[in-house]
mmCIF file of C-alpha atoms in Angstrom:
data_model
loop_
_atom_site.group_PDB
_atom_site.id
_atom_site.type_symbol
_atom_site.label_atom_id
_atom_site.label_comp_id
_atom_site.label_asym_id
_atom_site.label_seq_id
_atom_site.Cartn_x
_atom_site.Cartn_y
_atom_site.Cartn_z
ATOM 1 C CA MET A 1 37.031 25.421 -53.601
ATOM 2 C CA ASP A 2 36.750 28.959 -55.139
ATOM 3 C CA PRO A 3 38.186 31.735 -53.311
ATOM 4 C CA VAL A 4 36.343 33.930 -51.189
ATOM 5 C CA SER A 5 37.529 37.699 -50.440
ATOM 6 C CA GLU A 6 36.501 38.927 -46.902
ATOM 7 C CA PRO A 7 33.906 41.345 -47.479
ATOM 8 C CA ALA A 8 34.390 45.145 -45.927
ATOM 9 C CA PRO A 9 34.115 45.240 -42.328
ATOM 10 C CA GLY A 10 30.781 46.292 -40.629
ATOM 11 C CA VAL A 11 28.857 44.955 -43.213
ATOM 12 C CA THR A 12 26.264 43.273 -40.880
ATOM 13 C CA GLY A 13 28.581 43.461 -37.732
ATOM 14 C CA ASN A 14 28.785 39.610 -37.080
ATOM 15 C CA PRO A 15 31.797 37.975 -39.208
ATOM 16 C CA ARG A 16 29.902 34.124 -39.251
ATOM 17 C CA TYR A 17 27.164 36.741 -41.362
ATOM 18 C CA ASP A 18 29.931 38.720 -43.370
ATOM 19 C CA LYS A 19 31.337 35.003 -44.286
ATOM 20 C CA LEU A 20 27.970 33.745 -45.414
ATOM 21 C CA ILE A 21 27.550 36.430 -47.785
ATOM 22 C CA ALA A 22 30.996 36.332 -49.451
ATOM 23 C CA LEU A 23 30.883 32.418 -49.715
ATOM 24 C CA ILE A 24 27.416 33.238 -51.118
ATOM 25 C CA GLY A 25 28.262 36.224 -53.384
ATOM 26 C CA VAL A 26 31.203 34.028 -55.213
ATOM 27 C CA ARG A 27 28.854 31.139 -56.448
ATOM 28 C CA GLY A 28 25.450 32.894 -56.851
ATOM 29 C CA HIS A 29 23.594 30.425 -54.644
ATOM 30 C CA MET A 30 24.661 27.434 -51.769
ATOM 31 C CA ARG A 31 22.380 24.683 -50.454
ATOM 32 C CA ILE A 32 22.425 24.752 -46.261
ATOM 33 C CA ASP A 33 24.468 21.908 -45.786
ATOM 34 C CA GLU A 34 27.566 23.393 -48.071
ATOM 35 C CA LEU A 35 27.235 26.264 -45.762
ATOM 36 C CA ALA A 36 27.340 24.675 -42.326
ATOM 37 C CA SER A 37 30.374 22.729 -43.552
ATOM 38 C CA LEU A 38 32.467 25.469 -45.119
ATOM 39 C CA LEU A 39 31.711 27.599 -41.691
ATOM 40 C CA GLY A 40 31.543 25.216 -39.225
ATOM 41 C CA VAL A 41 28.544 25.283 -37.779
ATOM 42 C CA SER A 42 25.210 23.625 -37.992
ATOM 43 C CA THR A 43 22.448 23.289 -40.695
ATOM 44 C CA GLN A 44 19.930 24.570 -37.719
ATOM 45 C CA THR A 45 22.412 27.586 -37.106
ATOM 46 C CA ILE A 46 22.678 27.973 -40.928
ATOM 47 C CA ARG A 47 19.037 28.032 -41.465
ATOM 48 C CA ARG A 48 18.932 31.249 -38.612
ATOM 49 C CA ASP A 49 21.355 32.884 -39.875
ATOM 50 C CA ILE A 50 19.926 32.900 -43.667
ATOM 51 C CA ARG A 51 16.307 33.965 -42.294
ATOM 52 C CA ARG A 52 18.067 36.488 -40.521
ATOM 53 C CA LEU A 53 19.687 37.704 -43.366
ATOM 54 C CA SER A 54 16.947 36.942 -45.849
ATOM 55 C CA GLY A 55 14.730 39.424 -43.561
ATOM 56 C CA ASP A 56 17.335 42.361 -43.624
ATOM 57 C CA GLY A 57 17.582 41.845 -47.402
ATOM 58 C CA PHE A 58 20.862 40.544 -47.933
ATOM 59 C CA LEU A 59 20.111 37.369 -49.134
ATOM 60 C CA SER A 60 16.893 35.409 -50.630
ATOM 61 C CA ARG A 61 16.226 32.493 -49.140
ATOM 62 C CA PHE A 62 14.790 28.908 -51.394
ATOM 63 C CA HIS A 63 14.268 25.257 -49.965
ATOM 64 C CA GLY A 64 17.194 23.959 -48.883
ATOM 65 C CA GLY A 65 19.548 27.378 -49.507
ATOM 66 C CA ALA A 66 19.661 30.764 -49.756
ATOM 67 C CA ALA A 67 21.222 33.605 -53.120
ATOM 68 C CA GLN A 68 22.409 36.465 -53.679
ATOM 69 C CA ALA A 69 19.868 39.042 -53.982
ATOM 70 C CA SER A 70 20.753 40.756 -56.839
ATOM 71 C CA SER A 71 20.569 37.075 -58.345
ATOM 72 C CA ALA A 72 17.661 35.627 -57.301
ATOM 73 C CA ILE A 73 14.952 38.307 -57.760
ATOM 74 C CA ASN A 74 14.005 38.387 -60.836
ATOM 75 C CA ALA A 75 15.293 41.861 -62.653
ATOM 76 C CA ALA A 76 12.396 44.963 -62.388
ATOM 77 C CA LEU A 77 9.532 44.317 -65.131
ATOM 78 C CA GLU A 78 10.297 47.947 -67.394
ATOM 79 C CA ARG A 79 14.078 46.674 -67.458
ATOM 80 C CA ARG A 80 13.012 43.158 -68.399
ATOM 81 C CA GLU A 81 10.901 44.726 -71.063
ATOM 82 C CA VAL A 82 13.492 46.618 -73.088
ATOM 83 C CA ALA A 83 16.315 43.804 -72.703
ATOM 84 C CA GLN A 84 17.185 41.754 -75.568
ATOM 85 C CA VAL A 85 14.214 42.802 -77.503
ATOM 86 C CA ARG A 86 15.141 41.772 -81.267
ATOM 87 C CA GLU A 87 16.627 38.242 -79.597
ATOM 88 C CA LYS A 88 13.022 37.924 -78.126
ATOM 89 C CA ARG A 89 10.983 38.924 -81.470
ATOM 90 C CA ALA A 90 12.856 36.334 -83.486
ATOM 91 C CA LEU A 91 12.287 33.131 -80.823
ATOM 92 C CA ALA A 92 8.268 34.708 -80.509
ATOM 93 C CA GLU A 93 8.075 34.649 -84.387
ATOM 94 C CA ALA A 94 9.862 30.937 -84.263
ATOM 95 C CA VAL A 95 7.502 29.712 -82.082
ATOM 96 C CA ALA A 96 4.532 31.070 -83.848
ATOM 97 C CA GLY A 97 4.730 29.305 -86.976
ATOM 98 C CA ARG A 98 5.484 25.503 -85.449
ATOM 99 C CA ILE A 99 1.652 26.507 -83.673
ATOM 100 C CA ALA A 100 -1.690 25.386 -85.983
ATOM 101 C CA ASP A 101 -4.585 26.926 -86.605
ATOM 102 C CA ARG A 102 -7.804 25.989 -84.438
ATOM 103 C CA SER A 103 -4.861 24.542 -81.770
ATOM 104 C CA THR A 104 -5.076 24.922 -78.025
ATOM 105 C CA VAL A 105 -1.992 26.384 -76.449
ATOM 106 C CA PHE A 106 -1.064 27.012 -72.745
ATOM 107 C CA LEU A 107 1.114 30.319 -72.278
ATOM 108 C CA ALA A 108 3.043 30.557 -69.353
ATOM 109 C CA SER A 109 3.600 34.579 -67.813
ATOM 110 C CA GLY A 110 7.377 36.729 -69.037
ATOM 111 C CA THR A 111 8.113 39.320 -71.113
ATOM 112 C CA THR A 112 9.009 37.061 -73.889
ATOM 113 C CA ILE A 113 5.649 35.406 -73.883
ATOM 114 C CA GLU A 114 4.123 38.784 -74.329
ATOM 115 C CA TYR A 115 6.216 38.948 -77.857
ATOM 116 C CA VAL A 116 4.598 35.716 -78.938
ATOM 117 C CA ALA A 117 1.123 36.677 -77.744
ATOM 118 C CA ARG A 118 2.246 39.342 -80.717
ATOM 119 C CA ALA A 119 3.692 37.280 -83.001
ATOM 120 C CA LEU A 120 0.518 34.807 -82.758
ATOM 121 C CA ASP A 121 -1.691 37.505 -85.098
ATOM 122 C CA VAL A 122 -0.669 35.156 -87.917
ATOM 123 C CA ARG A 123 -2.203 32.382 -86.088
ATOM 124 C CA SER A 124 -6.402 31.690 -86.573
ATOM 125 C CA ASP A 125 -9.195 30.218 -84.370
ATOM 126 C CA LEU A 126 -6.877 29.199 -81.091
ATOM 127 C CA ARG A 127 -7.757 28.412 -77.855
ATOM 128 C CA ILE A 128 -5.262 30.298 -75.770
ATOM 129 C CA ILE A 129 -5.059 29.939 -71.699
ATOM 130 C CA THR A 130 -2.514 31.752 -70.421
ATOM 131 C CA THR A 131 -1.616 32.490 -66.308
ATOM 132 C CA SER A 132 -0.509 36.073 -67.440
ATOM 133 C CA LEU A 133 -3.068 39.033 -67.510
ATOM 134 C CA ARG A 134 -0.672 40.546 -69.928
ATOM 135 C CA VAL A 135 -0.727 38.230 -71.911
ATOM 136 C CA ALA A 136 -4.281 37.761 -72.422
ATOM 137 C CA HIS A 137 -4.608 41.493 -72.145
ATOM 138 C CA LEU A 138 -2.696 41.362 -75.908
ATOM 139 C CA LEU A 139 -5.204 38.424 -76.927
ATOM 140 C CA TYR A 140 -9.037 38.903 -75.539
ATOM 141 C CA ALA A 141 -9.529 41.386 -78.465
ATOM 142 C CA ARG A 142 -8.803 38.732 -81.205
ATOM 143 C CA ARG A 143 -12.547 37.540 -81.803
ATOM 144 C CA ASP A 144 -11.372 33.895 -83.333
ATOM 145 C CA PHE A 145 -9.779 33.523 -80.009
ATOM 146 C CA ASP A 146 -10.860 31.801 -77.162
ATOM 147 C CA VAL A 147 -8.870 33.422 -74.337
ATOM 148 C CA MET A 148 -9.048 31.878 -70.548
ATOM 149 C CA VAL A 149 -7.051 33.021 -67.305
ATOM 150 C CA PRO A 150 -7.253 31.167 -64.251
ATOM 151 C CA GLY A 151 -8.223 32.799 -60.712
ATOM 152 C CA GLY A 152 -5.708 33.009 -58.222
ATOM 153 C CA THR A 153 -3.131 35.371 -56.571
ATOM 154 C CA LEU A 154 -1.864 38.150 -59.294
ATOM 155 C CA ARG A 155 2.223 38.520 -58.865
ATOM 156 C CA PRO A 156 3.180 42.256 -59.338
ATOM 157 C CA GLU A 157 6.355 40.797 -60.616
ATOM 158 C CA ASN A 158 5.032 39.972 -63.999
ATOM 159 C CA SER A 159 1.156 39.795 -63.682
ATOM 160 C CA GLY A 160 1.224 36.097 -63.477
ATOM 161 C CA ILE A 161 -1.743 34.304 -61.812
ATOM 162 C CA VAL A 162 -0.619 31.361 -59.078
ATOM 163 C CA GLY A 163 -1.646 29.590 -55.860
ATOM 164 C CA PRO A 164 -4.255 26.412 -55.419
ATOM 165 C CA MET A 165 -6.803 28.050 -57.201
ATOM 166 C CA ALA A 166 -4.935 28.916 -61.050
ATOM 167 C CA GLU A 167 -3.329 24.971 -60.171
ATOM 168 C CA GLU A 168 -7.268 23.573 -59.686
ATOM 169 C CA PHE A 169 -7.675 25.398 -63.143
ATOM 170 C CA LEU A 170 -4.696 24.157 -65.349
ATOM 171 C CA ARG A 171 -5.367 20.548 -64.514
ATOM 172 C CA GLY A 172 -8.809 20.488 -66.374
ATOM 173 C CA PHE A 173 -6.934 21.056 -69.111
ATOM 174 C CA ARG A 174 -5.228 18.991 -72.172
ATOM 175 C CA ALA A 175 -3.327 21.489 -74.126
ATOM 176 C CA ASP A 176 -1.711 20.504 -78.261
ATOM 177 C CA CYS A 177 1.443 22.660 -76.813
ATOM 178 C CA MET A 178 2.852 24.811 -73.977
ATOM 179 C CA VAL A 179 5.016 27.736 -74.795
ATOM 180 C CA MET A 180 7.324 29.457 -72.041
ATOM 181 C CA SER A 181 10.493 31.018 -70.998
ATOM 182 C CA VAL A 182 13.426 30.407 -68.388
ATOM 183 C CA GLY A 183 15.176 32.075 -65.992
ATOM 184 C CA ALA A 184 18.315 30.255 -66.657
ATOM 185 C CA VAL A 185 19.446 26.850 -68.034
ATOM 186 C CA ASP A 186 22.564 24.821 -66.515
ATOM 187 C CA PRO A 187 25.354 23.553 -68.455
ATOM 188 C CA ASP A 188 23.704 20.130 -67.057
ATOM 189 C CA GLY A 189 19.870 20.719 -68.955
ATOM 190 C CA THR A 190 18.304 21.839 -64.973
ATOM 191 C CA MET A 191 16.157 24.648 -66.384
ATOM 192 C CA LEU A 192 15.487 27.336 -63.161
ATOM 193 C CA GLU A 193 13.024 29.890 -62.629
ATOM 194 C CA PHE A 194 12.298 32.748 -59.609
ATOM 195 C CA ASP A 195 9.569 32.128 -58.138
ATOM 196 C CA VAL A 196 8.405 28.748 -56.167
ATOM 197 C CA ASN A 197 4.446 29.450 -56.667
ATOM 198 C CA GLU A 198 5.352 30.331 -60.970
ATOM 199 C CA VAL A 199 6.898 27.100 -61.133
ATOM 200 C CA ALA A 200 4.004 24.842 -59.748
ATOM 201 C CA VAL A 201 1.466 26.166 -62.383
ATOM 202 C CA MET A 202 4.224 25.991 -65.010
ATOM 203 C CA ARG A 203 4.388 21.919 -63.954
ATOM 204 C CA ILE A 204 1.085 21.680 -64.720
ATOM 205 C CA MET A 205 0.502 22.923 -68.063
ATOM 206 C CA MET A 206 3.959 21.281 -68.994
ATOM 207 C CA ALA A 207 2.615 17.703 -67.630
ATOM 208 C CA ASN A 208 -0.941 18.718 -69.670
ATOM 209 C CA ALA A 209 0.615 19.899 -72.887
ATOM 210 C CA LYS A 210 1.213 17.052 -76.098
ATOM 211 C CA GLN A 211 4.804 19.388 -76.415
ATOM 212 C CA VAL A 212 6.696 22.098 -74.274
ATOM 213 C CA PHE A 213 8.101 24.792 -76.284
ATOM 214 C CA VAL A 214 11.422 26.664 -73.989
ATOM 215 C CA LEU A 215 12.123 30.456 -75.076
ATOM 216 C CA ALA A 216 15.777 31.024 -73.805
ATOM 217 C CA ASP A 217 18.249 33.979 -75.255
ATOM 218 C CA HIS A 218 21.590 33.523 -74.905
ATOM 219 C CA THR A 219 21.593 35.130 -71.720
ATOM 220 C CA LYS A 220 19.639 32.256 -69.792
ATOM 221 C CA PHE A 221 23.146 30.119 -70.839
ATOM 222 C CA ARG A 222 24.500 31.774 -68.407
ATOM 223 C CA ALA A 223 22.236 33.640 -65.511
ATOM 224 C CA SER A 224 21.386 32.291 -62.573
ATOM 225 C CA ALA A 225 17.807 31.576 -60.679
ATOM 226 C CA SER A 226 17.480 29.431 -57.711
ATOM 227 C CA VAL A 227 14.051 27.661 -57.952
ATOM 228 C CA LYS A 228 13.980 23.962 -60.377
ATOM 229 C CA LEU A 229 11.449 24.014 -63.084
ATOM 230 C CA ALA A 230 12.440 20.834 -64.460
ATOM 231 C CA GLY A 231 15.390 19.028 -66.864
ATOM 232 C CA THR A 232 15.477 19.618 -70.515
ATOM 233 C CA ALA A 233 14.761 15.912 -70.904
ATOM 234 C CA GLU A 234 11.403 17.144 -70.309
ATOM 235 C CA ILE A 235 10.301 19.205 -73.062
ATOM 236 C CA ASP A 236 10.237 19.156 -76.944
ATOM 237 C CA ALA A 237 12.400 22.200 -78.792
ATOM 238 C CA LEU A 238 14.160 24.820 -77.780
ATOM 239 C CA PHE A 239 14.107 27.901 -79.296
ATOM 240 C CA THR A 240 17.426 30.201 -79.094
ATOM 241 C CA ASP A 241 19.157 32.830 -80.740
ATOM 242 C CA ARG A 242 22.306 31.530 -80.538
ATOM 243 C CA ALA A 243 23.879 27.960 -80.470
ATOM 244 C CA PRO A 244 23.887 26.930 -76.699
ATOM 245 C CA PRO A 245 27.151 26.444 -74.819
ATOM 246 C CA ALA A 246 29.130 22.744 -76.199
ATOM 247 C CA GLU A 247 28.315 20.541 -73.432
ATOM 248 C CA LEU A 248 24.499 21.892 -73.441
ATOM 249 C CA ALA A 249 24.354 21.180 -76.788
ATOM 250 C CA ALA A 250 25.743 17.713 -76.369
ATOM 251 C CA LEU A 251 23.543 16.975 -73.696
ATOM 252 C CA LEU A 252 20.478 18.397 -76.186
ATOM 253 C CA GLU A 253 21.333 16.065 -78.642
ATOM 254 C CA GLN A 254 21.746 13.354 -76.850
ATOM 255 C CA GLN A 255 17.915 13.660 -75.056
ATOM 256 C CA GLN A 256 16.557 14.205 -79.042
ATOM 257 C CA VAL A 257 15.372 17.709 -77.971
ATOM 258 C CA GLU A 258 15.274 19.758 -81.152
ATOM 259 C CA VAL A 259 17.246 23.044 -81.078
ATOM 260 C CA VAL A 260 16.069 26.117 -83.439
ATOM 261 C CA VAL A 261 18.444 28.888 -83.544
ATOM 262 C CA ALA A 262 16.350 31.896 -84.796
ATOM 263 C CA GLY A 263 17.511 35.506 -86.240
ATOM 264 C CA VAL A 264 21.301 33.812 -86.201
ATOM 265 C CA ASP A 265 23.827 33.697 -89.241
ATOM 266 C CA PRO A 266 25.031 30.244 -89.203
ATOM 267 C CA VAL A 267 28.291 31.175 -90.728
ATOM 268 C CA ALA A 268 28.673 33.670 -88.136
ATOM 269 C CA GLN A 269 27.495 31.767 -85.543
ATOM 270 C CA PRO A 270 28.049 27.864 -85.049
ATOM 271 C CA ARG A 271 25.099 25.452 -84.904
ATOM 272 C CA ALA A 272 24.620 23.242 -81.863
ATOM 273 C CA PRO A 273 24.541 19.520 -83.048
ATOM 274 C CA GLY A 274 20.816 19.117 -84.553
ATOM 275 C CA ALA A 275 20.071 21.960 -84.722
ATOM 276 C CA SER A 276 17.886 23.807 -87.014
ATOM 277 C CA VAL A 277 17.635 27.685 -88.374
ATOM 278 C CA ASP A 278 14.013 28.871 -88.511
ATOM 279 C CA ALA A 279 12.855 29.816 -92.075
ATOM 280 C CA ASP A 280 12.123 33.296 -91.560
ATOM 281 C CA ALA A 281 15.517 33.719 -90.058
ATOM 282 C CA GLU A 282 17.355 31.740 -93.439
ATOM 283 C CA ARG A 283 15.170 34.139 -95.929
ATOM 284 C CA GLU A 284 15.471 37.310 -93.945
ATOM 285 C CA LEU A 285 19.212 36.800 -94.329
ATOM 286 C CA ALA A 286 19.042 35.740 -97.678
ATOM 287 C CA SER A 287 17.907 39.472 -98.324
ATOM 288 C CA ARG A 288 20.528 41.205 -96.685
#
């Protein structure tokens, strides 16, 4: 068990609440049964505590546990738009090179996927089915693109479309590939997201695509999120800007998941087992 520093007195006025917050603060997220065991109370008590603390903004609830509010709530859209811009652009250009003209593509939501939408200007005659209004706005003017969006509930955090209507719409299509980003990738290959409703629509697109491409810059290998999306064994290629950590790299090689390292000097950065370097990145490096 990691050492836990006692919270400042008076954070909640309840010693058990304070200890619970401190425990989750160390690990980022914990299951209800773990918290019950460590605090010596029943799981029902922990559920009540989490419900109260999440309502007061100290924690964020997810099915079976709780997480730090700061790690479980996705960063503000404005901050995400200016984070890792160079990396997102490199990943977007790399994945755009893998998308064939005259193909059908699922595009999820997120600022990284918005860079993919911009990079698709090199492609022609695409049918694009996206759950992001922002992505649709970037693409709708292309006369050779057929851009489709589902009905449903709009998420203000990223303009993503979720809910039963969106899920039913997506079940009616098959795509050549799906392109998505993720909130975090754990060393055991678990890919995580921030919203259970968004995960539901992403899972349907994954199931209905011949190939699944995931974009994750290096910060996602040490990030935290609370909703399980899928395992890396369920994807075909991981596009990143640096070689993944050794444990994850070995797992990806075992799972025969292609790792595409885009925009990184292969001399300065060790390449993951089985990883390839995007051709555009190699040409750019050679021209420096």
